[in-house]
PDB file of C-alpha atoms in Angstrom:
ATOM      1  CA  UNK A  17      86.214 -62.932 -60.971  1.00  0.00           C
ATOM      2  CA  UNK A  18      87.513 -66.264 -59.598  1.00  0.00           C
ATOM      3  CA  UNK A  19      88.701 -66.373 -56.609  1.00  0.00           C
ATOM      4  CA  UNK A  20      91.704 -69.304 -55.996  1.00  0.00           C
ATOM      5  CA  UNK A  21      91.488 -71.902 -53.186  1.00  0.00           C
ATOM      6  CA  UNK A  22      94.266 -73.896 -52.649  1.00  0.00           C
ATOM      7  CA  UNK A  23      93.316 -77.666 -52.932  1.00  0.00           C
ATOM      8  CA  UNK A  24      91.118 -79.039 -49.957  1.00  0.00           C
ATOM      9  CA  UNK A  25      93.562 -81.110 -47.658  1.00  0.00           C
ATOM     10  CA  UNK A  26      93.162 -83.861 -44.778  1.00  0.00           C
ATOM     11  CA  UNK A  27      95.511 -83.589 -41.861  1.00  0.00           C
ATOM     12  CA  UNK A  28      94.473 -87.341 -40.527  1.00  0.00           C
ATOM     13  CA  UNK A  29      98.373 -88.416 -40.131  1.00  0.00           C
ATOM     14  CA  UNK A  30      98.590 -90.003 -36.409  1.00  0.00           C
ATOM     15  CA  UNK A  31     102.046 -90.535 -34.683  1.00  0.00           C
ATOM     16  CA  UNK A  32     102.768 -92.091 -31.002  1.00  0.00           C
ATOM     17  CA  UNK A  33     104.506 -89.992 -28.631  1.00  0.00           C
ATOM     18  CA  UNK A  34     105.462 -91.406 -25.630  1.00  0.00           C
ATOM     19  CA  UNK A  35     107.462 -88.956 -22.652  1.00  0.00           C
ATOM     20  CA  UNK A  36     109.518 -91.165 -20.902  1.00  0.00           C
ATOM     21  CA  UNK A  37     109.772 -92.077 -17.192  1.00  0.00           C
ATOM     22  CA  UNK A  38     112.801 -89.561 -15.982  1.00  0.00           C
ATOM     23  CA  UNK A  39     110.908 -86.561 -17.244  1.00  0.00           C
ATOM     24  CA  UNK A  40     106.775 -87.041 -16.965  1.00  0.00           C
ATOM     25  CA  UNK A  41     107.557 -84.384 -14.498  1.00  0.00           C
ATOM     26  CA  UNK A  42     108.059 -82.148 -17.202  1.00  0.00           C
ATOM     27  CA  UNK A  43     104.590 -82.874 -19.006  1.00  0.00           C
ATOM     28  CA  UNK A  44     102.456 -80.063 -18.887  1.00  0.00           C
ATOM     29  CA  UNK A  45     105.725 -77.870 -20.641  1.00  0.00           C
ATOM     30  CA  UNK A  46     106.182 -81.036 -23.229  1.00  0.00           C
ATOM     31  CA  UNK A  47     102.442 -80.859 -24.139  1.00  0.00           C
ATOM     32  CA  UNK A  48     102.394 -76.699 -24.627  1.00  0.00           C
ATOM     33  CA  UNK A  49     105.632 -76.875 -26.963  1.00  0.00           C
ATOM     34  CA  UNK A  50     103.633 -80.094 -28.553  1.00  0.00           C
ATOM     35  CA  UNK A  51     100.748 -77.829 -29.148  1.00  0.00           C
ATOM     36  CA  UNK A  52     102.269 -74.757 -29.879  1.00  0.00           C
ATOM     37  CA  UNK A  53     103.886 -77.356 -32.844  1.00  0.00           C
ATOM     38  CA  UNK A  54     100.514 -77.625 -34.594  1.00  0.00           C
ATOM     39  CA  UNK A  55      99.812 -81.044 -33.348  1.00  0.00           C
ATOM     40  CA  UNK A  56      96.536 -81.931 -31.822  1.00  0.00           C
ATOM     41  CA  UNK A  57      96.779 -84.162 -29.125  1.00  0.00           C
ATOM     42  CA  UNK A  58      94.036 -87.269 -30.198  1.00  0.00           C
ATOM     43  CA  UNK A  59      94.573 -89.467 -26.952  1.00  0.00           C
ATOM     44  CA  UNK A  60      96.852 -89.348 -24.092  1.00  0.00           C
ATOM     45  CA  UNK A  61      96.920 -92.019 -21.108  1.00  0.00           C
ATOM     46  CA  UNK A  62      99.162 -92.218 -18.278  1.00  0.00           C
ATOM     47  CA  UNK A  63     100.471 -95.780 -17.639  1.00  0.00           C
ATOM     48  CA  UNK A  64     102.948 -98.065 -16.342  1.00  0.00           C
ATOM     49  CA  UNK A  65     104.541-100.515 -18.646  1.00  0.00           C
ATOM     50  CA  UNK A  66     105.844-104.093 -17.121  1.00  0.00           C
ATOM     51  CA  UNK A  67     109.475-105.291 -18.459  1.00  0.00           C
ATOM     52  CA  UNK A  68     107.077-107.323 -20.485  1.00  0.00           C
ATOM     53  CA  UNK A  69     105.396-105.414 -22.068  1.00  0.00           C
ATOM     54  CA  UNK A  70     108.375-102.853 -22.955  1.00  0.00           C
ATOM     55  CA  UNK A  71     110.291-106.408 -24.168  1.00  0.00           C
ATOM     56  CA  UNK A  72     107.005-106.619 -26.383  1.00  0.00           C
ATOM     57  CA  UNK A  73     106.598-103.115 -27.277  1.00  0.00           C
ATOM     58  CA  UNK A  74     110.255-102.617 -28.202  1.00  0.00           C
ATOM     59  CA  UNK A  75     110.730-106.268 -29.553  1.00  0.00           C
ATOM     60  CA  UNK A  76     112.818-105.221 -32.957  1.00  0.00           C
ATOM     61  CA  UNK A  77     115.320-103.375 -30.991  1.00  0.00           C
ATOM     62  CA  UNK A  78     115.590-107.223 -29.476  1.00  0.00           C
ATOM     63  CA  UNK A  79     119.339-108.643 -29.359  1.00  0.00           C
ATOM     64  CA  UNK A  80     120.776-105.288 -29.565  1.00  0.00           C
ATOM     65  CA  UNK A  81     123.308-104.377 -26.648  1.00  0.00           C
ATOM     66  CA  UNK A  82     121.035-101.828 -24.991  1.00  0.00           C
ATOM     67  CA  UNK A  83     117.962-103.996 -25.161  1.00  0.00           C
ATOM     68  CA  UNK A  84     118.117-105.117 -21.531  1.00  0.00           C
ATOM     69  CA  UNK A  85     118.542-101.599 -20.133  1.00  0.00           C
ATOM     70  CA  UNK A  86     115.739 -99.755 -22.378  1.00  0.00           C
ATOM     71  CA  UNK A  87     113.159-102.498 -21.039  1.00  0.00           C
ATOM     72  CA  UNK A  88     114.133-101.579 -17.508  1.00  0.00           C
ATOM     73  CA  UNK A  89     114.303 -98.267 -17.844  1.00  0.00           C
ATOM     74  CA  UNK A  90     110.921 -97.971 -19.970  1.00  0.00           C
ATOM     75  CA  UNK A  91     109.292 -99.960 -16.581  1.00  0.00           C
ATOM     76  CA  UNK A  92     111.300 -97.977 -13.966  1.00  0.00           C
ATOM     77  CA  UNK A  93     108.348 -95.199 -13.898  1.00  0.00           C
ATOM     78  CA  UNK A  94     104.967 -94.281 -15.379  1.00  0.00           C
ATOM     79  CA  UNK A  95     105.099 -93.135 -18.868  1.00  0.00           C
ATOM     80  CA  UNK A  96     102.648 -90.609 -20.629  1.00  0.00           C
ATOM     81  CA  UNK A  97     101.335 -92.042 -24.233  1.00  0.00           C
ATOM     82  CA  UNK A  98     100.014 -89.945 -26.801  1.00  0.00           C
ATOM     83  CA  UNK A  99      98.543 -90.000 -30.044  1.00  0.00           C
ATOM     84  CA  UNK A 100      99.498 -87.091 -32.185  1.00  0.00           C
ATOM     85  CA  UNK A 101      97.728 -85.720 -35.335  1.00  0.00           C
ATOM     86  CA  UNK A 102      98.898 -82.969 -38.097  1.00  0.00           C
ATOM     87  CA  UNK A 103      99.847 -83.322 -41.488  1.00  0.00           C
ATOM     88  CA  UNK A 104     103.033 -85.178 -41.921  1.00  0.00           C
ATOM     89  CA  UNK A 105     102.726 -86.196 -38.346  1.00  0.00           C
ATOM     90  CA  UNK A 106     105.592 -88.647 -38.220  1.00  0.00           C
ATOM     91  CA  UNK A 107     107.909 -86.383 -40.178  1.00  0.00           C
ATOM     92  CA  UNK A 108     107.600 -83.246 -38.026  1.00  0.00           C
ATOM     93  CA  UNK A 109     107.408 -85.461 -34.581  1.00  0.00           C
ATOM     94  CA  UNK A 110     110.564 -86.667 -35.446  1.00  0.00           C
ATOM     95  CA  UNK A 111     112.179 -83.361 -36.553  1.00  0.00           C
ATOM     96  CA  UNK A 112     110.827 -81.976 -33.191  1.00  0.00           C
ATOM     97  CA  UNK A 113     112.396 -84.642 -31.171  1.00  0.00           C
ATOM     98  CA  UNK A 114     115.908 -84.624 -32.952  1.00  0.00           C
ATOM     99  CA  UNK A 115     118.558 -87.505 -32.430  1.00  0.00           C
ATOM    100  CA  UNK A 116     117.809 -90.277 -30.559  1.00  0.00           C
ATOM    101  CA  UNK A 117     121.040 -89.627 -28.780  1.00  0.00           C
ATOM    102  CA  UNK A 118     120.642 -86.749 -26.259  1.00  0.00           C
ATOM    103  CA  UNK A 119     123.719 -86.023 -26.204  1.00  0.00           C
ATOM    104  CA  UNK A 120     124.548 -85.819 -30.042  1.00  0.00           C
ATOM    105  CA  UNK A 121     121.074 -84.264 -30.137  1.00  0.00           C
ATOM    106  CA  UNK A 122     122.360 -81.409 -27.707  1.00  0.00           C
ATOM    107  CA  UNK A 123     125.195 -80.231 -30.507  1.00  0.00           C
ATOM    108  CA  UNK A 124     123.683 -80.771 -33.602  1.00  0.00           C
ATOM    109  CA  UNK A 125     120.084 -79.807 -32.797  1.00  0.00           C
ATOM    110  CA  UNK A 126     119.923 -77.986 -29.305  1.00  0.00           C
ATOM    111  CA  UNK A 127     116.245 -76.626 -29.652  1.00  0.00           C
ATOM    112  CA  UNK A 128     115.131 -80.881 -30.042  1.00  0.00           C
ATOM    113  CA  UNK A 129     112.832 -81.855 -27.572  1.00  0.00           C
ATOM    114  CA  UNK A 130     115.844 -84.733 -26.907  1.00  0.00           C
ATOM    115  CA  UNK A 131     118.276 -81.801 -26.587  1.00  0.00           C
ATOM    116  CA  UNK A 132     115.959 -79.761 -23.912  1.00  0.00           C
ATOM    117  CA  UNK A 133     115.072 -83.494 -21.998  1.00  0.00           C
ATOM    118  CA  UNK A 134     117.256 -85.969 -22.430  1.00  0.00           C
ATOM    119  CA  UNK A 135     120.617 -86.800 -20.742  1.00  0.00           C
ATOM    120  CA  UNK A 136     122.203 -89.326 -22.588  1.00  0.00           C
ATOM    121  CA  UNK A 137     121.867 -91.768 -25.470  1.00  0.00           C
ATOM    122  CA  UNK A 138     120.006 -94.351 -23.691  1.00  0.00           C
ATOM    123  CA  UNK A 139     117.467 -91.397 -21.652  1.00  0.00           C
ATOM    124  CA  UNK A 140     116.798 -89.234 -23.956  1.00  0.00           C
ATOM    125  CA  UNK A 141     113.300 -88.008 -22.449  1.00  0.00           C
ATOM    126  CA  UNK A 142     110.551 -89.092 -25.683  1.00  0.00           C
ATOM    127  CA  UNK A 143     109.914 -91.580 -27.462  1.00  0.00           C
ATOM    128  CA  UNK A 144     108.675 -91.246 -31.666  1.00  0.00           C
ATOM    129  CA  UNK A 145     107.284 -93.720 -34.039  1.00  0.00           C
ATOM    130  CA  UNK A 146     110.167 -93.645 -36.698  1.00  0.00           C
ATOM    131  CA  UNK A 147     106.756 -94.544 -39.716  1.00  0.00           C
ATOM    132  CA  UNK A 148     103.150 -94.308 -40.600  1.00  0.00           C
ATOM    133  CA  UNK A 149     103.279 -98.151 -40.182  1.00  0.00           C
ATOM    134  CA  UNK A 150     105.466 -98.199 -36.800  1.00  0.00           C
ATOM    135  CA  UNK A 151     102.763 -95.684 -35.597  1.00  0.00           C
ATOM    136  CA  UNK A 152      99.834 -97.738 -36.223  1.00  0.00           C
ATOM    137  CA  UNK A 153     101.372-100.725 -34.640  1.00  0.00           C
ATOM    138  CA  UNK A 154     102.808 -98.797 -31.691  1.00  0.00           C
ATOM    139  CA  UNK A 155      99.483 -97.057 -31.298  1.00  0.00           C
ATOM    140  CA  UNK A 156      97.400-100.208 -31.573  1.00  0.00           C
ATOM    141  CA  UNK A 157      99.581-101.586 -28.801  1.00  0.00           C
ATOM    142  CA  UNK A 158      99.288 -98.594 -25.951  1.00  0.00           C
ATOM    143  CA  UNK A 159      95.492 -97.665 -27.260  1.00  0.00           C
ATOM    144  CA  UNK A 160      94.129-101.307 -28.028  1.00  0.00           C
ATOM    145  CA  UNK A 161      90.603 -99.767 -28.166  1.00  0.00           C
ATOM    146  CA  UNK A 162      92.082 -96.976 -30.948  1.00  0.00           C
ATOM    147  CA  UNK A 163      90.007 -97.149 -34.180  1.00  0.00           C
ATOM    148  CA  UNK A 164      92.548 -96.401 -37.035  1.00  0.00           C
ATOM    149  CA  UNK A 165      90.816 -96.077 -40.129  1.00  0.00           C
ATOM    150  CA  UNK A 166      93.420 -95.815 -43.118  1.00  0.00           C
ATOM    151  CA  UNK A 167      94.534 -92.292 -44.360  1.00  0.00           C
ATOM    152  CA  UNK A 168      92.993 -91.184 -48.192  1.00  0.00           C
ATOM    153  CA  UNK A 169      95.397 -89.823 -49.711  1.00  0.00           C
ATOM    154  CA  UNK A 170      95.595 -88.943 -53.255  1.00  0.00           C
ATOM    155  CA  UNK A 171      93.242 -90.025 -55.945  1.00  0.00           C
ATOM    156  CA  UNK A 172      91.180 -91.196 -52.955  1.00  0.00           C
ATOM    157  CA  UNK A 173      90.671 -87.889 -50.949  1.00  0.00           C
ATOM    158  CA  UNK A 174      90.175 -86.272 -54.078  1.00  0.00           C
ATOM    159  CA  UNK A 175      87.178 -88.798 -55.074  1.00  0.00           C
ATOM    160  CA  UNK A 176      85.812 -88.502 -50.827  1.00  0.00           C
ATOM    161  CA  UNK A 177      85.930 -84.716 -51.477  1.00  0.00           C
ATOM    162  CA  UNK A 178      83.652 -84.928 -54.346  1.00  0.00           C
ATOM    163  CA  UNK A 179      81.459 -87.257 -54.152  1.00  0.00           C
ATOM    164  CA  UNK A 180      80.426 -86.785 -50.282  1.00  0.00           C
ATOM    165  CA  UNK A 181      81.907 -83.015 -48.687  1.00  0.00           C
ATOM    166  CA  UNK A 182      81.239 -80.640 -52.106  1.00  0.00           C
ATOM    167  CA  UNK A 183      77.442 -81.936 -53.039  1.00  0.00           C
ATOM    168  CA  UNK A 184      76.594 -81.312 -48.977  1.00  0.00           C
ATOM    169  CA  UNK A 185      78.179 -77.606 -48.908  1.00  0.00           C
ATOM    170  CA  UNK A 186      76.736 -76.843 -52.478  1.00  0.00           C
ATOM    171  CA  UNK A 187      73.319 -77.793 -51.415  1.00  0.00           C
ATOM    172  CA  UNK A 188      73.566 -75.958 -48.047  1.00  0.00           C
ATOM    173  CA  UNK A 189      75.221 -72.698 -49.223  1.00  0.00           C
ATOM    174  CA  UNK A 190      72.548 -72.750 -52.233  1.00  0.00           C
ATOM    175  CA  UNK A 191      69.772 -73.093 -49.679  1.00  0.00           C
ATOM    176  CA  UNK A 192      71.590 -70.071 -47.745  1.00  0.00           C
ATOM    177  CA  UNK A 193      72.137 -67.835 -50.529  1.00  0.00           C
ATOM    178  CA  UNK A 194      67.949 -68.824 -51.272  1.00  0.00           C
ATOM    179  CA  UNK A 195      66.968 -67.356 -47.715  1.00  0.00           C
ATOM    180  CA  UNK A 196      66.626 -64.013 -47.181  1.00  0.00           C
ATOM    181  CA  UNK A 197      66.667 -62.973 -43.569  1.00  0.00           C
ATOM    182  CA  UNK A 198      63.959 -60.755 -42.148  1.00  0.00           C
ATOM    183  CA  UNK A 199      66.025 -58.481 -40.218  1.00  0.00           C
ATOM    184  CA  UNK A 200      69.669 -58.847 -41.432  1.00  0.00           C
ATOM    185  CA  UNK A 201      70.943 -56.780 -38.263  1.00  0.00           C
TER     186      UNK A 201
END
């Protein structure tokens, strides 16, 4: 009899998550629902960005009306920075998190993490990489040291899977199945 296995998988997607100045007194309840999500948390660091580096950090939101207040109010207070992992990391951080308005955020999707932290469109508590690409960038640039080795996917994985993970666990379950124990209680 065959038994099915559904087809090996590699949860390797990173996001950045970032919890925002007017609620890092809320972080130990923003990390349990962040867990209780299915993400792992990968890295976390507590910092304080200069206007600088928030002018750097958000530079294509540069020109935009809000600019000048989102720099100052992303270096009014330390931030927490994390590095998220899952499958379909960016996809499901973003769900989580809801509208980048609060307040919109708070009627359309009231369970968002934007909903439950924010308080208006400009505060609205987190902070999500909106890509895979934005992620790697925005993750290179709060975890310089990060390694970020690119995702197999595909064709790829498939080829990984079988030409290093199956001939290691077929010789190692053949040499288990060979032994037989002395005492098998």
């Amino acid at each position: 009899m065959e038994v099915l296995m559904p087809e090996p998988q590699i949860y390797v997607e990173r996001t950045l998550a970032i919890i925002k100045p007017d609620v890092i007194d809320k972080e130990e309840e923003i990390e349990d629902l962040i867990l209780r999500s299915g993400f792992h948390i990968i890295q976390k660091r507590k910092l304080q960005l200069s206007p600088e580096q928030c002018s750097n950090f958000y530079a294509e939101q540069f020109g935009k009306v809000f600019f000048p207040n989102l720099t100052a109010y992303m270096s009014s207070g330390p931030i927490v920075a994390m590095v998220l992992a899952r499958n379909c990391a960016v996809s499901y951080w973003k769900d989580l998190l809801g509208p980048s308005n609060s307040l919109r955020a708070k009627i359309t999707h009231p369970h968002s993490l934007r909903a439950l932290y924010g308080t208006d469109e400009l505060r609205n508590g987190l902070h999500g990489s909106v890509s895979i690409s934005s992620a790697e960038k925005e993750i290179r640039f709060i975890f310089p040291e990060a390694i970020l080795e690119p995702v197999p996917t595909g064709q790829r994985a498939r080829d990984y899977l079988n030409l290093y993970v199956k001939p290691t666990l077929l010789a190692g379950l053949t040499a288990l199945c060979k032994e037989k124990p002395a005492d098998p209680m």
